[in-house]
């Protein structure tokens, strides 16, 4: 340990240290004075280094500043020219007008030439933009002075055409080729002549759509032939913009065509647009762009030809007609002379048409599968008149979907025959399975077959799907899971569909249960088929009991067969997941049986006892022994309590105490033989057998004898548990003691609550929250200690 010196010695040490510091300071001051004298003797005195200058980086570059200034200057000059034309124009005569505009326009058009010669390209671009704006003002001035009586739209069309030609020529001159503005401006002006001319000529929607499409075709030609740059970008934007409006108008005309003639006119427009898109895709070297253009071309061709035949067909055949045209694209897409990108785009267009057709058929499929659920409110009310009435219980029929089976079958056939790639082939075959099932489900409804025939068809569909599961080899294993899922959906829909008559319900549920049980023997996807078999079996048991006229509590005995069989199957299944789902299905069936027997206390006790026997059998398995043993014990105890209540026993202790004593003796012997056994296993059942029924009787007892005796017994059990450090006696005895004390104090608490003012409970709650908040950390520590103490108990 460190020795502290006496005060006199410590003072001496401090004085010594201070003397040494003073001597060192004097030495450093002398050295500094010598260095200063040496620096003063030099020719240039020493100066401290200056701080590094702070550099301010410009926020923008000089070219950008230059472009902004030129743009602003051009805009100001253009505004001035517009103001002059509109405001000061009337103050000059004809000669003055011509002289001013002509001179200014010519000067503006000629000014970029010397500027380009001097290398001032940006300035030349700004002046060229001013010149182009002046030509527009010249066109307006000409109309205002000389052609005021002409049609404004027609004049605008001609003026736009002239300006497009003039600007194109100006941009192609040898000395102005370097300017980037004239040619894009000419393309922008070229978008207007045909459109405005069609409007002026009152060409109608066909003429306007045609003008837009021709303009888009010209833009496409320019985009394909122009070099990469601003001209190609402008032409592409113009082609997509005018083409989109033209195509939308043509599609609307095709859909609203009242006859083959008007449909053919709209088809001509759409086929022209499709040809332009296909030609562009053929010439385009970008694969993604070419695929998109080919997709648009294929869809436009289908819409065009479908619009010709649609007016002469009944409404249900509209979608099949378009689907047939879409399927025809498969042959075109398979042509070897077409580029790969074009063939891919046409194939995508074919798939898109088929996808839309399938979506159109989905409402009828949903009605067929989900509609029978509405029959649950009218069980055994009588057989419906036909398949449509059976599936559309309370829902409207869809007459426009009569051709849905044909659509679904056609798409399935295309998938089966057209898709051959190794990657997409399994997915296509899965789609064939789903679409084929959909077609088989909706076909009887569309044909409105008799009700028994509909049941037979759906049973056969379920059997066929399950046969696919059992017969599929390794190569077709991709079918197994979709087939099982479809079989489950069909069986559930079939179960609701069979609720119309008693015989149909029993027969269908018997067949479906047998099918799923037979498939489960193959051990393939039994994780799905076994729970389905038990679920249908439970429904069959309920149906048989109801058909025999049994009361619900007697039907519960028949339902208990399902959990018994499930327990036997779970013991023989090797797959862990299958074991779990089978046990869950059996437990659900057992809960259903208990719910059915709840109306009769005696029968409920019997059902609980039988359920406990089944769970006890499960507890014999090593992997389920602890959990199942707890559940079986709880069920046995609950069955005993329910039986006592059914007998009208108000004093359960003579019946429960002997059982508790025997159970406690067995638990004590087991603990002596195996000290690792938990107190819950050894003493929990025996204690709960007496304490819980006695607590229930004490809560309804008007006398104080039983509550006091029960409180004393619970206190004794709690103390013994604390003394022996056993968790089960401590928690069970303490819980019963607290509840018993609450029962005894309840009348006084009610009286006190009635006497207290209304503000007292909120105030007490506030005080409690403040106290708890103030001692929160200490309380957490106490809770952790209590948890550790309980964790160390047996």
PDB file of C-alpha atoms in Angstrom, residues 487-663:
ATOM      1  CA  UNK A 487     -57.911 -30.977 -55.463  1.00  0.00           C
ATOM      2  CA  UNK A 488     -58.326 -29.318 -52.056  1.00  0.00           C
ATOM      3  CA  UNK A 489     -60.055 -26.295 -53.601  1.00  0.00           C
ATOM      4  CA  UNK A 490     -62.352 -28.541 -55.623  1.00  0.00           C
ATOM      5  CA  UNK A 491     -63.214 -30.725 -52.645  1.00  0.00           C
ATOM      6  CA  UNK A 492     -64.105 -27.757 -50.432  1.00  0.00           C
ATOM      7  CA  UNK A 493     -66.287 -26.235 -53.158  1.00  0.00           C
ATOM      8  CA  UNK A 494     -67.831 -29.648 -53.756  1.00  0.00           C
ATOM      9  CA  UNK A 495     -68.581 -30.028 -50.056  1.00  0.00           C
ATOM     10  CA  UNK A 496     -70.549 -26.774 -50.015  1.00  0.00           C
ATOM     11  CA  UNK A 497     -72.229 -27.735 -53.287  1.00  0.00           C
ATOM     12  CA  UNK A 498     -73.465 -31.006 -51.800  1.00  0.00           C
ATOM     13  CA  UNK A 499     -75.310 -29.323 -48.935  1.00  0.00           C
ATOM     14  CA  UNK A 500     -78.479 -29.083 -51.010  1.00  0.00           C
ATOM     15  CA  UNK A 501     -79.657 -32.619 -50.187  1.00  0.00           C
ATOM     16  CA  UNK A 502     -78.990 -35.136 -47.417  1.00  0.00           C
ATOM     17  CA  UNK A 503     -77.944 -37.985 -49.709  1.00  0.00           C
ATOM     18  CA  UNK A 504     -75.636 -35.750 -51.760  1.00  0.00           C
ATOM     19  CA  UNK A 505     -73.882 -34.499 -48.640  1.00  0.00           C
ATOM     20  CA  UNK A 506     -73.204 -37.959 -47.232  1.00  0.00           C
ATOM     21  CA  UNK A 507     -72.244 -39.444 -50.576  1.00  0.00           C
ATOM     22  CA  UNK A 508     -69.917 -36.647 -51.654  1.00  0.00           C
ATOM     23  CA  UNK A 509     -68.154 -36.398 -48.289  1.00  0.00           C
ATOM     24  CA  UNK A 510     -67.697 -40.177 -48.207  1.00  0.00           C
ATOM     25  CA  UNK A 511     -66.171 -40.180 -51.673  1.00  0.00           C
ATOM     26  CA  UNK A 512     -63.883 -37.221 -51.022  1.00  0.00           C
ATOM     27  CA  UNK A 513     -62.710 -38.615 -47.678  1.00  0.00           C
ATOM     28  CA  UNK A 514     -61.938 -41.963 -49.271  1.00  0.00           C
ATOM     29  CA  UNK A 515     -60.036 -40.308 -52.124  1.00  0.00           C
ATOM     30  CA  UNK A 516     -57.778 -38.264 -49.869  1.00  0.00           C
ATOM     31  CA  UNK A 517     -57.247 -41.202 -47.529  1.00  0.00           C
ATOM     32  CA  UNK A 518     -56.276 -43.460 -50.430  1.00  0.00           C
ATOM     33  CA  UNK A 519     -53.818 -40.911 -51.797  1.00  0.00           C
ATOM     34  CA  UNK A 520     -52.278 -40.499 -48.340  1.00  0.00           C
ATOM     35  CA  UNK A 521     -51.236 -44.159 -48.404  1.00  0.00           C
ATOM     36  CA  UNK A 522     -48.660 -43.278 -51.076  1.00  0.00           C
ATOM     37  CA  UNK A 523     -46.882 -41.014 -48.579  1.00  0.00           C
ATOM     38  CA  UNK A 524     -46.490 -38.365 -51.306  1.00  0.00           C
ATOM     39  CA  UNK A 525     -47.502 -34.898 -50.152  1.00  0.00           C
ATOM     40  CA  UNK A 526     -49.283 -36.526 -47.233  1.00  0.00           C
ATOM     41  CA  UNK A 527     -48.566 -33.332 -45.332  1.00  0.00           C
ATOM     42  CA  UNK A 528     -51.525 -31.911 -47.304  1.00  0.00           C
ATOM     43  CA  UNK A 529     -53.644 -34.943 -48.097  1.00  0.00           C
ATOM     44  CA  UNK A 530     -53.839 -36.406 -44.568  1.00  0.00           C
ATOM     45  CA  UNK A 531     -55.212 -33.232 -42.916  1.00  0.00           C
ATOM     46  CA  UNK A 532     -57.646 -32.912 -45.822  1.00  0.00           C
ATOM     47  CA  UNK A 533     -58.824 -36.473 -45.258  1.00  0.00           C
ATOM     48  CA  UNK A 534     -59.360 -35.857 -41.537  1.00  0.00           C
ATOM     49  CA  UNK A 535     -61.137 -32.572 -42.193  1.00  0.00           C
ATOM     50  CA  UNK A 536     -63.526 -34.176 -44.654  1.00  0.00           C
ATOM     51  CA  UNK A 537     -63.902 -37.107 -42.273  1.00  0.00           C
ATOM     52  CA  UNK A 538     -65.009 -34.812 -39.470  1.00  0.00           C
ATOM     53  CA  UNK A 539     -67.526 -33.177 -41.807  1.00  0.00           C
ATOM     54  CA  UNK A 540     -68.728 -36.644 -42.855  1.00  0.00           C
ATOM     55  CA  UNK A 541     -69.220 -37.646 -39.211  1.00  0.00           C
ATOM     56  CA  UNK A 542     -71.328 -34.558 -38.589  1.00  0.00           C
ATOM     57  CA  UNK A 543     -73.345 -35.207 -41.741  1.00  0.00           C
ATOM     58  CA  UNK A 544     -73.967 -38.873 -40.833  1.00  0.00           C
ATOM     59  CA  UNK A 545     -75.074 -37.948 -37.323  1.00  0.00           C
ATOM     60  CA  UNK A 546     -77.407 -35.244 -38.632  1.00  0.00           C
ATOM     61  CA  UNK A 547     -78.793 -37.578 -41.323  1.00  0.00           C
ATOM     62  CA  UNK A 548     -79.494 -40.232 -38.689  1.00  0.00           C
ATOM     63  CA  UNK A 549     -81.386 -37.697 -36.591  1.00  0.00           C
ATOM     64  CA  UNK A 550     -78.917 -37.725 -33.721  1.00  0.00           C
ATOM     65  CA  UNK A 551     -78.596 -34.840 -31.334  1.00  0.00           C
ATOM     66  CA  UNK A 552     -75.349 -32.829 -31.536  1.00  0.00           C
ATOM     67  CA  UNK A 553     -74.026 -34.301 -28.289  1.00  0.00           C
ATOM     68  CA  UNK A 554     -74.440 -37.837 -29.651  1.00  0.00           C
ATOM     69  CA  UNK A 555     -72.882 -36.869 -32.978  1.00  0.00           C
ATOM     70  CA  UNK A 556     -69.823 -35.754 -30.997  1.00  0.00           C
ATOM     71  CA  UNK A 557     -69.071 -39.417 -30.203  1.00  0.00           C
ATOM     72  CA  UNK A 558     -68.915 -40.160 -33.913  1.00  0.00           C
ATOM     73  CA  UNK A 559     -66.662 -37.165 -34.528  1.00  0.00           C
ATOM     74  CA  UNK A 560     -64.226 -38.494 -31.916  1.00  0.00           C
ATOM     75  CA  UNK A 561     -63.343 -41.297 -34.333  1.00  0.00           C
ATOM     76  CA  UNK A 562     -61.387 -38.726 -36.362  1.00  0.00           C
ATOM     77  CA  UNK A 563     -58.913 -37.694 -33.617  1.00  0.00           C
ATOM     78  CA  UNK A 564     -58.507 -41.348 -32.653  1.00  0.00           C
ATOM     79  CA  UNK A 565     -57.530 -42.284 -36.207  1.00  0.00           C
ATOM     80  CA  UNK A 566     -55.337 -39.170 -36.423  1.00  0.00           C
ATOM     81  CA  UNK A 567     -53.462 -40.232 -33.285  1.00  0.00           C
ATOM     82  CA  UNK A 568     -52.828 -43.684 -34.773  1.00  0.00           C
ATOM     83  CA  UNK A 569     -51.645 -42.201 -38.065  1.00  0.00           C
ATOM     84  CA  UNK A 570     -49.372 -39.679 -36.343  1.00  0.00           C
ATOM     85  CA  UNK A 571     -47.623 -42.534 -34.546  1.00  0.00           C
ATOM     86  CA  UNK A 572     -46.852 -44.256 -37.863  1.00  0.00           C
ATOM     87  CA  UNK A 573     -45.727 -41.206 -39.863  1.00  0.00           C
ATOM     88  CA  UNK A 574     -41.993 -40.655 -40.037  1.00  0.00           C
ATOM     89  CA  UNK A 575     -42.012 -37.100 -41.394  1.00  0.00           C
ATOM     90  CA  UNK A 576     -42.011 -34.499 -38.615  1.00  0.00           C
ATOM     91  CA  UNK A 577     -44.043 -31.907 -40.542  1.00  0.00           C
ATOM     92  CA  UNK A 578     -46.684 -34.451 -41.461  1.00  0.00           C
ATOM     93  CA  UNK A 579     -46.896 -35.609 -37.846  1.00  0.00           C
ATOM     94  CA  UNK A 580     -47.497 -32.075 -36.631  1.00  0.00           C
ATOM     95  CA  UNK A 581     -50.213 -31.256 -39.166  1.00  0.00           C
ATOM     96  CA  UNK A 582     -51.960 -34.585 -38.533  1.00  0.00           C
ATOM     97  CA  UNK A 583     -51.982 -33.929 -34.792  1.00  0.00           C
ATOM     98  CA  UNK A 584     -53.305 -30.421 -35.387  1.00  0.00           C
ATOM     99  CA  UNK A 585     -56.074 -31.805 -37.591  1.00  0.00           C
ATOM    100  CA  UNK A 586     -56.957 -34.370 -34.920  1.00  0.00           C
ATOM    101  CA  UNK A 587     -56.961 -31.710 -32.214  1.00  0.00           C
ATOM    102  CA  UNK A 588     -59.280 -29.541 -34.325  1.00  0.00           C
ATOM    103  CA  UNK A 589     -61.661 -32.471 -34.755  1.00  0.00           C
ATOM    104  CA  UNK A 590     -61.532 -33.112 -31.002  1.00  0.00           C
ATOM    105  CA  UNK A 591     -62.381 -29.470 -30.288  1.00  0.00           C
ATOM    106  CA  UNK A 592     -65.316 -29.805 -32.686  1.00  0.00           C
ATOM    107  CA  UNK A 593     -66.554 -32.848 -30.777  1.00  0.00           C
ATOM    108  CA  UNK A 594     -66.263 -31.005 -27.456  1.00  0.00           C
ATOM    109  CA  UNK A 595     -68.175 -28.042 -28.897  1.00  0.00           C
ATOM    110  CA  UNK A 596     -70.952 -30.344 -30.123  1.00  0.00           C
ATOM    111  CA  UNK A 597     -71.235 -32.021 -26.713  1.00  0.00           C
ATOM    112  CA  UNK A 598     -71.244 -28.759 -24.762  1.00  0.00           C
ATOM    113  CA  UNK A 599     -75.067 -28.662 -24.678  1.00  0.00           C
ATOM    114  CA  UNK A 600     -75.220 -31.752 -22.417  1.00  0.00           C
ATOM    115  CA  UNK A 601     -73.011 -31.871 -19.310  1.00  0.00           C
ATOM    116  CA  UNK A 602     -73.086 -35.659 -18.989  1.00  0.00           C
ATOM    117  CA  UNK A 603     -72.176 -36.231 -22.617  1.00  0.00           C
ATOM    118  CA  UNK A 604     -69.544 -33.501 -22.402  1.00  0.00           C
ATOM    119  CA  UNK A 605     -67.906 -35.356 -19.533  1.00  0.00           C
ATOM    120  CA  UNK A 606     -67.872 -38.549 -21.599  1.00  0.00           C
ATOM    121  CA  UNK A 607     -66.389 -36.790 -24.611  1.00  0.00           C
ATOM    122  CA  UNK A 608     -63.712 -35.181 -22.464  1.00  0.00           C
ATOM    123  CA  UNK A 609     -62.855 -38.556 -20.944  1.00  0.00           C
ATOM    124  CA  UNK A 610     -62.571 -40.209 -24.351  1.00  0.00           C
ATOM    125  CA  UNK A 611     -60.448 -37.295 -25.586  1.00  0.00           C
ATOM    126  CA  UNK A 612     -58.205 -37.760 -22.572  1.00  0.00           C
ATOM    127  CA  UNK A 613     -57.835 -41.456 -23.436  1.00  0.00           C
ATOM    128  CA  UNK A 614     -56.804 -40.540 -26.990  1.00  0.00           C
ATOM    129  CA  UNK A 615     -54.283 -37.987 -25.740  1.00  0.00           C
ATOM    130  CA  UNK A 616     -52.972 -40.500 -23.214  1.00  0.00           C
ATOM    131  CA  UNK A 617     -52.269 -42.874 -26.067  1.00  0.00           C
ATOM    132  CA  UNK A 618     -50.289 -40.113 -27.751  1.00  0.00           C
ATOM    133  CA  UNK A 619     -48.379 -39.558 -24.516  1.00  0.00           C
ATOM    134  CA  UNK A 620     -46.965 -43.089 -24.805  1.00  0.00           C
ATOM    135  CA  UNK A 621     -44.752 -41.860 -27.657  1.00  0.00           C
ATOM    136  CA  UNK A 622     -41.349 -40.662 -26.404  1.00  0.00           C
ATOM    137  CA  UNK A 623     -41.399 -37.524 -28.544  1.00  0.00           C
ATOM    138  CA  UNK A 624     -44.808 -36.417 -27.194  1.00  0.00           C
ATOM    139  CA  UNK A 625     -44.707 -37.705 -23.618  1.00  0.00           C
ATOM    140  CA  UNK A 626     -44.455 -34.507 -21.522  1.00  0.00           C
ATOM    141  CA  UNK A 627     -46.840 -32.241 -23.449  1.00  0.00           C
ATOM    142  CA  UNK A 628     -49.413 -34.940 -24.144  1.00  0.00           C
ATOM    143  CA  UNK A 629     -49.301 -36.097 -20.526  1.00  0.00           C
ATOM    144  CA  UNK A 630     -50.164 -32.595 -19.331  1.00  0.00           C
ATOM    145  CA  UNK A 631     -53.024 -32.332 -21.808  1.00  0.00           C
ATOM    146  CA  UNK A 632     -54.381 -35.761 -20.893  1.00  0.00           C
ATOM    147  CA  UNK A 633     -54.269 -34.939 -17.184  1.00  0.00           C
ATOM    148  CA  UNK A 634     -56.101 -31.659 -17.767  1.00  0.00           C
ATOM    149  CA  UNK A 635     -58.773 -33.404 -19.853  1.00  0.00           C
ATOM    150  CA  UNK A 636     -59.289 -36.130 -17.231  1.00  0.00           C
ATOM    151  CA  UNK A 637     -59.620 -33.540 -14.472  1.00  0.00           C
ATOM    152  CA  UNK A 638     -61.986 -31.419 -16.545  1.00  0.00           C
ATOM    153  CA  UNK A 639     -64.093 -34.490 -17.330  1.00  0.00           C
ATOM    154  CA  UNK A 640     -64.343 -35.306 -13.634  1.00  0.00           C
ATOM    155  CA  UNK A 641     -65.397 -31.775 -12.754  1.00  0.00           C
ATOM    156  CA  UNK A 642     -68.007 -31.675 -15.486  1.00  0.00           C
ATOM    157  CA  UNK A 643     -69.353 -35.038 -14.309  1.00  0.00           C
ATOM    158  CA  UNK A 644     -69.644 -33.778 -10.748  1.00  0.00           C
ATOM    159  CA  UNK A 645     -71.451 -30.691 -11.979  1.00  0.00           C
ATOM    160  CA  UNK A 646     -73.782 -32.883 -14.036  1.00  0.00           C
ATOM    161  CA  UNK A 647     -74.659 -34.935 -10.965  1.00  0.00           C
ATOM    162  CA  UNK A 648     -75.513 -31.755  -9.091  1.00  0.00           C
ATOM    163  CA  UNK A 649     -72.740 -32.298  -6.546  1.00  0.00           C
ATOM    164  CA  UNK A 650     -72.240 -29.164  -4.441  1.00  0.00           C
ATOM    165  CA  UNK A 651     -69.523 -30.653  -2.240  1.00  0.00           C
ATOM    166  CA  UNK A 652     -66.872 -32.067  -4.582  1.00  0.00           C
ATOM    167  CA  UNK A 653     -64.304 -32.736  -1.903  1.00  0.00           C
ATOM    168  CA  UNK A 654     -65.494 -36.282  -0.985  1.00  0.00           C
ATOM    169  CA  UNK A 655     -64.940 -37.246  -4.618  1.00  0.00           C
ATOM    170  CA  UNK A 656     -61.782 -35.316  -5.351  1.00  0.00           C
ATOM    171  CA  UNK A 657     -59.798 -35.683  -2.148  1.00  0.00           C
ATOM    172  CA  UNK A 658     -59.296 -39.496  -2.453  1.00  0.00           C
ATOM    173  CA  UNK A 659     -58.158 -39.056  -6.033  1.00  0.00           C
ATOM    174  CA  UNK A 660     -55.824 -36.237  -5.032  1.00  0.00           C
ATOM    175  CA  UNK A 661     -54.332 -38.286  -2.209  1.00  0.00           C
ATOM    176  CA  UNK A 662     -53.705 -41.225  -4.523  1.00  0.00           C
ATOM    177  CA  UNK A 663     -52.219 -38.954  -7.185  1.00  0.00           C
TER     178      UNK A 663
END
